[in-house]
Short mmCIF file of C-alpha atoms and ligand atoms in Angstrom, two decimals:
data_model
loop_
_atom_site.label_atom_id
_atom_site.label_comp_id
_atom_site.label_asym_id
_atom_site.label_seq_id
_atom_site.Cartn_x
_atom_site.Cartn_y
_atom_site.Cartn_z
CA UNK A 1 -15.76 4.70 -16.48
CA UNK A 2 -16.85 1.16 -15.68
CA UNK A 3 -14.52 -1.27 -17.45
CA UNK A 4 -15.47 -4.91 -17.80
CA UNK A 5 -12.53 -7.12 -16.83
CA UNK A 6 -12.32 -10.62 -18.33
CA UNK A 7 -10.14 -13.53 -17.42
CA UNK A 8 -8.27 -15.66 -19.91
CA UNK A 9 -7.04 -19.17 -19.19
CA UNK A 10 -3.87 -19.92 -21.17
CA UNK A 11 -3.85 -23.23 -23.05
CA UNK A 12 -0.52 -24.72 -24.03
CA UNK A 13 -0.10 -27.48 -26.61
CA UNK A 14 3.29 -28.88 -27.61
CA UNK A 15 5.09 -25.98 -25.95
CA UNK A 16 3.11 -23.22 -27.67
CA UNK A 17 0.32 -21.05 -26.31
CA UNK A 18 -3.14 -20.66 -27.86
CA UNK A 19 -4.02 -17.75 -30.17
CA UNK A 20 -5.88 -15.68 -27.52
CA UNK A 21 -2.97 -15.92 -25.10
CA UNK A 22 -0.57 -14.89 -27.86
CA UNK A 23 -2.74 -11.86 -28.70
CA UNK A 24 -2.81 -10.98 -25.00
CA UNK A 25 1.00 -11.33 -24.77
CA UNK A 26 1.48 -9.11 -27.81
CA UNK A 27 -0.71 -6.40 -26.29
CA UNK A 28 1.17 -6.63 -23.00
CA UNK A 29 4.52 -6.44 -24.77
CA UNK A 30 3.42 -3.36 -26.71
CA UNK A 31 2.43 -1.57 -23.48
CA UNK A 32 5.97 -2.20 -22.17
CA UNK A 33 7.52 -0.92 -25.44
CA UNK A 34 8.71 -4.42 -26.33
CA UNK A 35 9.71 -5.24 -29.91
CA UNK A 36 7.27 -6.82 -32.37
CA UNK A 37 7.86 -10.56 -32.36
CA UNK A 38 7.46 -13.41 -34.75
CA UNK A 39 4.12 -15.18 -33.91
CA UNK A 40 5.83 -18.56 -33.44
CA UNK A 41 8.40 -17.14 -31.00
CA UNK A 42 5.67 -15.32 -29.12
CA UNK A 43 3.57 -18.50 -28.87
CA UNK A 44 6.54 -20.39 -27.42
CA UNK A 45 7.36 -17.57 -25.00
CA UNK A 46 3.73 -17.26 -23.85
CA UNK A 47 3.73 -20.97 -22.97
CA UNK A 48 5.36 -19.86 -19.70
CA UNK A 49 1.96 -18.45 -18.67
CA UNK A 50 0.44 -21.93 -18.31
CA UNK A 51 -1.30 -22.19 -14.94
CA UNK A 52 -1.29 -18.42 -14.42
CA UNK A 53 -4.20 -15.98 -14.39
CA UNK A 54 -4.40 -13.55 -17.30
CA UNK A 55 -6.75 -10.62 -17.10
CA UNK A 56 -7.68 -8.01 -19.63
CA UNK A 57 -10.13 -5.40 -20.78
CA UNK A 58 -11.28 -5.86 -24.36
CA UNK A 59 -13.06 -3.32 -26.50
CA UNK A 60 -15.78 -4.56 -28.80
CA UNK A 61 -14.54 -6.15 -32.04
CA UNK A 62 -10.85 -5.79 -31.20
CA UNK A 63 -9.26 -9.16 -30.35
CA UNK A 64 -6.36 -7.46 -28.54
CA UNK A 65 -6.96 -6.27 -24.98
CA UNK A 66 -6.42 -2.60 -24.13
CA UNK A 67 -5.31 -3.52 -20.59
CA UNK A 68 -3.49 -6.59 -19.25
CA UNK A 69 -2.57 -8.10 -15.87
CA UNK A 70 -1.03 -11.47 -15.05
CA UNK A 71 -0.96 -13.11 -11.63
CA UNK A 72 -0.13 -16.46 -10.05
CA UNK A 73 0.23 -18.07 -6.65
CA UNK A 74 3.77 -17.79 -5.31
CA UNK A 75 5.56 -18.63 -2.10
CA UNK A 76 7.34 -15.80 -0.29
CA UNK A 77 9.65 -16.10 2.71
CA UNK A 78 8.55 -14.21 5.81
CA UNK A 79 10.38 -14.00 9.17
CA UNK A 80 10.22 -17.51 10.58
CA UNK A 81 8.16 -19.05 7.80
CA UNK A 82 6.61 -18.52 4.44
CA UNK A 83 3.38 -17.37 2.93
CA UNK A 84 1.32 -17.87 -0.24
CA UNK A 85 1.05 -14.58 -2.07
CA UNK A 86 -0.75 -13.31 -5.15
CA UNK A 87 2.19 -12.38 -7.40
CA UNK A 88 1.14 -9.70 -9.87
CA UNK A 89 2.91 -8.68 -13.06
CA UNK A 90 2.42 -7.52 -16.66
CA UNK A 91 0.11 -4.61 -15.82
CA UNK A 92 0.01 -2.72 -19.08
CA UNK A 93 -2.41 -0.35 -20.76
CA UNK A 94 -2.37 0.50 -24.47
CA UNK A 95 -0.68 3.84 -25.04
CA UNK A 96 -3.85 5.30 -26.59
CA UNK A 97 -5.99 4.30 -23.59
CA UNK A 98 -4.09 5.58 -20.60
CA UNK A 99 -5.49 7.51 -17.62
CA UNK A 100 -9.03 6.20 -18.04
CA UNK A 101 -8.96 3.90 -15.04
CA UNK A 102 -7.89 0.70 -16.83
CA UNK A 103 -4.98 -0.12 -14.50
CA UNK A 104 -7.35 0.41 -11.62
CA UNK A 105 -9.96 -1.89 -13.17
CA UNK A 106 -7.65 -4.90 -13.73
CA UNK A 107 -5.83 -4.52 -10.42
CA UNK A 108 -8.94 -4.10 -8.27
CA UNK A 109 -10.41 -7.16 -10.01
CA UNK A 110 -7.31 -9.25 -9.32
CA UNK A 111 -7.14 -8.21 -5.65
CA UNK A 112 -10.84 -9.03 -5.23
CA UNK A 113 -10.20 -12.54 -6.49
CA UNK A 114 -7.19 -12.94 -4.17
CA UNK A 115 -9.44 -11.97 -1.25
CA UNK A 116 -12.12 -14.43 -2.39
CA UNK A 117 -9.60 -17.28 -2.59
CA UNK A 118 -8.11 -16.46 0.82
CA UNK A 119 -4.70 -15.23 -0.34
CA UNK A 120 -3.52 -12.96 2.50
CA UNK A 121 -0.95 -10.80 0.68
CA UNK A 122 -0.42 -9.51 -2.87
CA UNK A 123 3.08 -8.74 -4.14
CA UNK A 124 4.48 -6.91 -7.13
CA UNK A 125 7.55 -5.14 -8.42
CA UNK A 126 7.00 -1.90 -10.28
CA UNK A 127 8.37 0.06 -13.21
CA UNK A 128 7.53 3.29 -11.38
CA UNK A 129 7.58 4.22 -7.70
CA UNK A 130 4.37 6.21 -7.53
CA UNK A 131 1.78 3.82 -8.92
CA UNK A 132 0.68 1.36 -6.28
CA UNK A 133 0.50 3.02 -2.89
CA UNK A 134 -2.98 4.28 -3.76
CA UNK A 135 -4.00 0.61 -3.95
CA UNK A 136 -2.60 -0.15 -0.47
CA UNK A 137 0.80 -1.53 -1.54
CA UNK A 138 3.74 -0.62 0.69
CA UNK A 139 7.42 -0.72 -0.19
CA UNK A 140 8.76 -3.74 1.74
CA UNK A 141 12.20 -4.50 0.26
CA UNK A 142 14.99 -2.63 -1.49
CA UNK A 143 17.90 -3.77 -3.60
CA UNK A 144 21.26 -2.14 -4.17
CA UNK A 145 23.64 -2.34 -7.07
CA UNK A 146 27.10 -3.61 -6.29
CA UNK A 147 30.11 -4.00 -8.53
CA UNK A 148 33.46 -5.68 -8.20
CA UNK A 149 36.72 -4.73 -9.88
CA UNK A 150 37.75 -8.33 -10.41
CA UNK A 151 41.42 -7.63 -11.17
CA UNK A 152 41.91 -6.02 -7.74
CA UNK A 153 39.91 -8.57 -5.74
CA UNK A 154 41.90 -10.74 -3.28
CA UNK A 155 39.94 -13.21 -1.20
CA UNK A 156 40.76 -13.58 2.50
CA UNK A 157 40.37 -17.36 2.12
CA UNK A 158 42.91 -17.86 -0.65
CA UNK A 159 42.09 -21.36 -1.85
CA UNK A 160 38.82 -22.32 -3.56
CA UNK A 161 36.70 -25.04 -2.01
CA UNK A 162 34.00 -27.32 -3.43
CA UNK A 163 33.26 -27.82 -7.11
CA UNK A 164 31.76 -25.76 -9.91
CA UNK A 165 29.67 -27.07 -12.78
CA UNK A 166 28.18 -25.18 -15.70
CA UNK A 167 24.45 -25.59 -16.29
CA UNK A 168 22.43 -25.35 -19.48
CA UNK A 169 18.76 -24.93 -20.28
CA UNK A 170 18.16 -28.63 -19.69
CA UNK A 171 19.93 -28.84 -16.32
CA UNK A 172 19.31 -25.40 -14.77
CA UNK A 173 15.73 -25.91 -13.49
CA UNK A 174 16.26 -29.25 -11.74
CA UNK A 175 19.67 -28.26 -10.31
CA UNK A 176 18.91 -24.68 -9.28
CA UNK A 177 15.28 -24.80 -8.11
CA UNK A 178 15.99 -26.75 -4.88
CA UNK A 179 18.94 -24.45 -4.17
CA UNK A 180 16.82 -21.34 -4.62
CA UNK A 181 14.18 -22.83 -2.38
CA UNK A 182 16.71 -23.25 0.45
CA UNK A 183 18.53 -19.98 -0.20
CA UNK A 184 15.43 -17.80 -0.23
CA UNK A 185 14.44 -18.89 3.29
CA UNK A 186 17.43 -16.88 4.54
CA UNK A 187 15.85 -13.64 3.34
CA UNK A 188 12.33 -12.48 4.26
CA UNK A 189 10.61 -11.25 1.12
CA UNK A 190 12.44 -13.62 -1.17
CA UNK A 191 10.04 -15.06 -3.74
CA UNK A 192 10.16 -18.58 -5.13
CA UNK A 193 10.87 -18.67 -8.84
CA UNK A 194 7.93 -20.00 -10.78
CA UNK A 195 8.76 -23.10 -12.83
CA UNK A 196 8.35 -21.27 -16.14
CA UNK A 197 10.97 -18.64 -15.32
CA UNK A 198 14.12 -20.82 -15.39
CA UNK A 199 14.44 -21.20 -19.13
CA UNK A 200 13.91 -17.48 -19.83
CA UNK A 201 16.44 -16.66 -17.13
CA UNK A 202 19.05 -18.43 -19.23
CA UNK A 203 17.73 -17.68 -22.72
CA UNK A 204 16.45 -14.11 -22.28
CA UNK A 205 13.06 -14.95 -23.76
CA UNK A 206 9.87 -13.82 -22.00
CA UNK A 207 11.59 -11.49 -19.53
CA UNK A 208 11.49 -7.71 -19.46
CA UNK A 209 14.32 -7.68 -21.99
CA UNK A 210 11.44 -8.05 -24.42
CA UNK A 211 11.23 -11.79 -25.06
CA UNK A 212 14.32 -11.48 -27.20
CA UNK A 213 16.79 -14.36 -27.13
CA UNK A 214 20.05 -13.46 -25.42
CA UNK A 215 22.93 -15.78 -26.27
CA UNK A 216 25.33 -14.25 -23.76
CA UNK A 217 24.01 -15.90 -20.60
CA UNK A 218 25.73 -18.50 -18.45
CA UNK A 219 24.85 -20.48 -15.33
CA UNK A 220 27.16 -22.12 -12.80
CA UNK A 221 26.32 -24.35 -9.85
CA UNK A 222 28.57 -24.71 -6.80
CA UNK A 223 28.57 -27.91 -4.70
CA UNK A 224 30.41 -28.57 -1.45
CA UNK A 225 33.04 -31.25 -0.84
CA UNK A 226 30.32 -33.86 -0.28
CA UNK A 227 28.72 -33.02 -3.63
CA UNK A 228 25.71 -31.18 -2.15
CA UNK A 229 24.68 -28.20 -4.29
CA UNK A 230 24.95 -25.00 -2.26
CA UNK A 231 24.48 -22.11 -4.65
CA UNK A 232 24.22 -20.94 -8.24
CA UNK A 233 24.82 -17.85 -10.27
CA UNK A 234 23.33 -16.85 -13.61
CA UNK A 235 25.07 -14.02 -15.41
CA UNK A 236 25.32 -12.38 -18.78
CA UNK A 237 28.20 -10.84 -20.63
CA UNK A 238 26.97 -7.25 -20.65
CA UNK A 239 29.91 -5.94 -22.69
CA UNK A 240 32.24 -8.23 -24.62
CA UNK A 241 36.03 -7.96 -24.42
CA UNK A 242 36.30 -7.13 -28.15
CA UNK A 243 36.07 -3.33 -27.84
CA UNK A 244 38.28 -2.61 -24.85
CA UNK A 245 39.93 -5.96 -24.18
CA UNK A 246 38.07 -6.14 -20.87
CA UNK A 247 34.59 -7.60 -20.63
CA UNK A 248 31.84 -6.67 -18.18
CA UNK A 249 29.60 -9.26 -16.60
CA UNK A 250 26.16 -8.62 -15.08
CA UNK A 251 24.76 -10.99 -12.47
CA UNK A 252 21.11 -11.87 -13.13
CA UNK A 253 20.56 -14.12 -10.13
CA UNK A 254 22.84 -15.35 -7.38
CA UNK A 255 21.51 -17.59 -4.63
CA UNK A 256 23.67 -19.07 -1.90
CA UNK A 257 22.62 -21.33 0.95
CA UNK A 258 25.83 -21.01 3.00
CA UNK A 259 28.65 -18.49 3.53
CA UNK A 260 30.98 -20.92 1.71
CA UNK A 261 28.79 -21.14 -1.39
CA UNK A 262 28.42 -17.35 -1.44
CA UNK A 263 32.20 -16.90 -1.27
CA UNK A 264 32.93 -19.49 -3.95
CA UNK A 265 30.36 -18.11 -6.39
CA UNK A 266 31.92 -14.65 -6.05
CA UNK A 267 35.38 -16.19 -6.39
CA UNK A 268 34.22 -17.77 -9.62
CA UNK A 269 32.91 -14.44 -10.92
CA UNK A 270 36.11 -12.69 -9.89
CA UNK A 271 38.23 -15.29 -11.65
CA UNK A 272 36.53 -15.06 -15.05
CA UNK A 273 39.17 -14.57 -17.67
CA UNK A 274 38.91 -11.44 -19.89
CA UNK A 275 36.52 -9.82 -17.37
CA UNK A 276 37.28 -6.57 -15.51
CA UNK A 277 34.00 -5.78 -13.76
CA UNK A 278 31.12 -7.77 -12.34
CA UNK A 279 27.97 -5.84 -11.50
CA UNK A 280 24.77 -6.93 -9.83
CA UNK A 281 21.97 -4.41 -9.88
CA UNK A 282 19.52 -6.28 -7.64
CA UNK A 283 21.81 -7.34 -4.80
CA UNK A 284 20.75 -7.13 -1.17
CA UNK A 285 21.40 -3.82 0.60
CA UNK A 286 23.72 -5.70 3.01
CA UNK A 287 25.85 -7.86 0.68
CA UNK A 288 28.72 -9.51 2.59
CA UNK A 289 31.03 -9.28 -0.46
CA UNK A 290 33.33 -6.49 0.88
CA UNK A 291 33.97 -8.59 3.99
CA UNK A 292 35.22 -11.52 1.90
CA UNK A 293 38.11 -9.51 0.55
CA UNK A 294 41.50 -8.61 1.98
CA UNK A 295 40.80 -5.05 0.79
CA UNK A 296 37.15 -3.95 0.45
CA UNK A 297 37.92 -1.15 -2.04
CA UNK A 298 37.42 -3.18 -5.24
CA UNK A 299 33.75 -3.35 -4.24
CA UNK A 300 31.68 -0.32 -5.18
CA UNK A 301 28.26 0.03 -3.61
CA UNK A 302 25.80 1.72 -5.91
CA UNK A 303 22.37 3.18 -5.66
CA UNK A 304 19.49 1.43 -3.96
CA UNK A 305 16.21 0.89 -5.70
CA UNK A 306 12.80 -0.09 -4.46
CA UNK A 307 11.92 -3.73 -5.17
CA UNK A 308 9.00 -5.54 -3.56
CA UNK A 309 5.66 -3.90 -2.85
CA UNK A 310 3.27 -5.77 -0.54
CA UNK A 311 -0.46 -5.37 -0.09
CA UNK A 312 -1.93 -6.90 3.07
CA UNK A 313 -5.34 -8.33 2.21
CA UNK A 314 -5.99 -10.40 5.34
CA UNK A 315 -4.44 -8.99 8.52
CA UNK A 316 -4.90 -12.02 10.84
CA UNK A 317 -3.55 -14.47 8.23
CA UNK A 318 -0.61 -12.28 7.17
CA UNK A 319 0.52 -11.25 10.66
CA UNK A 320 -0.11 -14.77 12.01
CA UNK A 321 2.13 -16.33 9.33
CA UNK A 322 5.35 -14.65 10.47
CA UNK A 323 7.27 -14.98 13.73
CA UNK A 324 8.37 -12.18 16.06
CA UNK A 325 11.58 -11.82 18.09
CA UNK A 326 9.92 -10.46 21.26
CA UNK A 327 6.67 -10.94 23.12
CA UNK A 328 4.37 -7.93 23.26
CA UNK A 329 0.83 -6.83 22.55
CA UNK A 330 0.46 -3.76 20.36
CA UNK A 331 -2.77 -2.33 19.04
CA UNK A 332 -2.71 -1.02 15.46
CA UNK A 333 -5.43 1.17 13.93
CA UNK A 334 -5.25 0.54 10.17
CA UNK A 335 -6.90 2.88 7.71
CA UNK A 336 -7.78 1.22 4.40
CA UNK A 337 -10.34 2.79 2.04
CA UNK A 338 -10.57 -0.56 0.17
CA UNK A 339 -11.49 -2.18 3.54
CA UNK A 340 -9.23 -5.27 3.15
CA UNK A 341 -6.95 -4.42 6.10
CA UNK A 342 -9.12 -1.81 7.83
CA UNK A 343 -9.75 -2.11 11.56
CA UNK A 344 -8.21 -1.95 14.99
CA UNK A 345 -5.99 -4.98 15.47
CA UNK A 346 -4.27 -6.33 18.57
CA UNK A 347 -1.00 -7.98 17.52
CA UNK A 348 -0.29 -10.38 20.36
CA UNK A 349 2.93 -12.40 20.40
CA UNK A 350 2.62 -13.65 23.98
CA UNK A 351 2.62 -17.15 22.50
CA UNK A 352 5.66 -16.93 20.20
CA UNK A 353 4.69 -20.12 18.34
CA UNK A 354 1.21 -18.87 17.59
CA UNK A 355 1.21 -15.09 17.28
CA UNK A 356 -2.23 -13.62 16.67
CA UNK A 357 -3.78 -10.51 15.19
CA UNK A 358 -7.39 -10.05 16.27
CA UNK A 359 -9.84 -7.20 16.15
CA UNK A 360 -10.14 -5.26 19.38
CA UNK A 361 -12.00 -2.36 20.91
CA UNK A 362 -8.87 -1.26 22.80
CA UNK A 363 -7.30 2.15 22.22
CA UNK A 364 -4.63 1.95 19.49
CA UNK A 365 -0.92 2.33 20.24
CA UNK A 366 -0.18 3.19 16.62
CA UNK A 367 -2.25 4.47 13.68
CA UNK A 368 -1.18 3.82 10.12
CA UNK A 369 -2.58 3.09 6.67
CA UNK A 370 -2.62 -0.22 4.78
CA UNK A 371 0.35 0.69 2.56
CA UNK A 372 2.47 1.50 5.63
CA UNK A 373 1.50 -1.85 7.17
CA UNK A 374 2.64 -3.56 3.94
CA UNK A 375 5.95 -1.72 4.16
CA UNK A 376 6.42 -2.79 7.79
CA UNK A 377 5.33 -6.38 7.40
CA UNK A 378 8.72 -8.00 6.74
CA UNK A 379 10.65 -5.75 9.10
CA UNK A 380 12.41 -3.97 6.25
CA UNK A 381 11.83 -0.46 7.55
CA UNK A 382 12.02 0.90 11.09
CA UNK A 383 8.60 2.19 12.25
CA UNK A 384 10.41 5.08 13.99
CA UNK A 385 11.58 6.24 10.55
CA UNK A 386 8.02 6.03 9.28
CA UNK A 387 6.86 8.01 12.33
CA UNK A 388 9.44 10.68 11.52
CA UNK A 389 8.05 10.78 7.98
CA UNK A 390 4.53 11.22 9.30
CA UNK A 391 3.49 7.88 7.87
CA UNK A 392 2.73 6.34 11.24
CA UNK A 393 1.25 8.03 14.29
CA UNK A 394 2.35 7.06 17.79
CA UNK A 395 -0.72 7.15 20.01
CA UNK A 396 1.10 5.87 23.11
CA UNK A 397 4.60 7.13 23.94
CA UNK A 398 7.35 4.80 22.67
CA UNK A 399 4.94 2.66 20.60
CA UNK A 400 6.98 3.01 17.39
CA UNK A 401 10.06 1.70 19.21
CA UNK A 402 8.08 -1.24 20.59
CA UNK A 403 6.78 -1.95 17.09
CA UNK A 404 10.36 -1.80 15.75
CA UNK A 405 11.45 -4.48 18.23
CA UNK A 406 8.36 -6.59 17.53
CA UNK A 407 8.57 -6.53 13.72
CA UNK A 408 12.39 -6.74 13.50
CA UNK A 409 13.48 -9.27 10.86
CA UNK A 410 16.10 -11.98 11.51
CA UNK A 411 17.93 -10.77 8.38
CA UNK A 412 17.56 -7.86 6.00
CA UNK A 413 14.55 -8.47 3.74
CA UNK A 414 15.60 -9.01 0.14
CA UNK A 415 14.05 -10.28 -3.05
CA UNK A 416 16.43 -10.45 -5.98
CA UNK A 417 13.88 -11.37 -8.62
CA UNK A 418 12.01 -8.66 -10.46
CA UNK A 419 8.78 -10.06 -11.85
C1 LIG B 1 1.25 2.61 -15.73
C2 LIG B 1 0.00 2.26 -16.52
C3 LIG B 1 -0.32 0.79 -16.34
C4 LIG B 1 -1.15 3.13 -15.97
O1 LIG B 1 -2.35 2.72 -16.57
P1 LIG B 1 -3.64 3.69 -16.61
O2 LIG B 1 -4.76 2.89 -17.14
O3 LIG B 1 -3.28 4.94 -17.31
O4 LIG B 1 -3.87 4.00 -15.07
P2 LIG B 1 -5.27 4.43 -14.43
O5 LIG B 1 -5.97 5.36 -15.36
O6 LIG B 1 -6.03 3.25 -13.97
O7 LIG B 1 -4.76 5.25 -13.16
C5 LIG B 1 -4.94 4.81 -11.82
C6 LIG B 1 -4.33 5.88 -10.94
O8 LIG B 1 -2.91 5.89 -11.12
C7 LIG B 1 -2.47 7.16 -11.55
N1 LIG B 1 -1.39 6.94 -12.52
C8 LIG B 1 -1.46 6.23 -13.64
N2 LIG B 1 -0.26 6.24 -14.26
C9 LIG B 1 0.57 6.96 -13.49
C10 LIG B 1 1.93 7.31 -13.59
N3 LIG B 1 2.68 6.91 -14.61
N4 LIG B 1 2.46 8.05 -12.60
C11 LIG B 1 1.72 8.45 -11.55
N5 LIG B 1 0.41 8.15 -11.42
C12 LIG B 1 -0.16 7.42 -12.37
C13 LIG B 1 -3.67 7.80 -12.18
O9 LIG B 1 -3.56 9.20 -12.14
C14 LIG B 1 -4.78 7.30 -11.28
O10 LIG B 1 -4.75 8.05 -10.08
P3 LIG B 1 -6.04 8.25 -9.15
O11 LIG B 1 -6.27 6.95 -8.47
O12 LIG B 1 -5.61 9.30 -8.20
O13 LIG B 1 -7.15 8.65 -10.06
C15 LIG B 1 0.17 2.57 -18.03
O14 LIG B 1 0.53 3.91 -18.19
C16 LIG B 1 1.19 1.68 -18.71
O15 LIG B 1 0.84 0.66 -19.28
N6 LIG B 1 2.51 2.05 -18.68
C17 LIG B 1 3.56 1.28 -19.34
C18 LIG B 1 3.76 -0.08 -18.70
C19 LIG B 1 4.01 0.04 -17.22
O16 LIG B 1 4.90 0.74 -16.77
N7 LIG B 1 3.22 -0.70 -16.43
C20 LIG B 1 3.32 -0.73 -14.99
C21 LIG B 1 3.99 -2.00 -14.62
S1 LIG B 1 4.45 -2.09 -12.92
#
């Protein structure tokens, strides 16, 4: 079926969104099983969409769309630099209209616009693991849950350093945004928070919790001895101390620019009175926390979950934007039915300052599809593992190993922000 996709530009006046945007937001919320909301609250929450691109498919005479998609321009860290990406979220289809190609319609339309405007990569996080590979998205970063038994935690550096300050809705954005901007450069794949996401991070409104206010959230900023902010943590009291006498805290975001700020933020969490456990479900797969402690056992490492999916739309721009740890020239044959990344590409890092990906007639060293290229892009998965899974074909002996050395990331890719 050929669905007509329309674009909606959100208008915000005095902190509230216009009626069409509110109707769009209500439809999106319903697709995600969110609660029905008071129109005024919804209008205030939808104000966060200012400057973003809303898409939908509308059926005649019904003001509510049957399919929604929201996207915006975001900065993402890549090895040795950063890149503008098309951040995609809020893909929802009315429960009565599923499996008729509506997701496909809004997503293909959004990707086509990203290509037109020269955005080299699209990024999303997903509610399900099997949805987006068919559109050329590859799984580029993982997260892992981690929890700390705070009563057993003993820090190897016994005395706290620096200073802590609590933040509120008024102070969080200006204090934390520059910290996040510095912190995220340490992790390829880390996305910049969009300006509209700070308030909901602390209030609970607009997020996937269903735009419902959450009054159990706290934010703390750590600064070093010179007063320079070095990290922040936002957390919620997931279970109060009333029932068992011991509360549980869940970290929502923790960003640290230095080992010292990382240690002191965890020390703060571990020192919270009335709290027995701190959990963080979207931590990096290589959290240093166990190494901070005299005994690593109070740290429990949990399950890992897929996080960031990347879709390469422009191979020369995407591969040219990152840096590579070795010099080499490897030829990749990329299969892409949507044509965005299709071709035979020579990735040449002979000039480490200006690596290039150009089309070539040379025989490929490696053959792969666009989703696999997206998975490899940040260096978050070893190409030899993908070869073992049959996702990448070595055409010259040892090519997967050479690709592993070429694409290796300076640190484990991580994005802690689901969007
Ligand atoms: C997931 C959702 C957006 C799918 O929308 P839809 O309009 O039914 O999807 P489409 O009909 O366009 O399907 C596109 C393709 O994805 C497949 N697909 C759709 N939903 C799927 C699912 N839940 N699991 C696996 N495959 C699925 C379809 O079979 C189709 O495959 P094809 O390309 O081989 O034909 C919709 O079910 C929904 O709104 N779910 C709740 C909100 C949600 O989870 N959104 C995703 C946010 S990341």
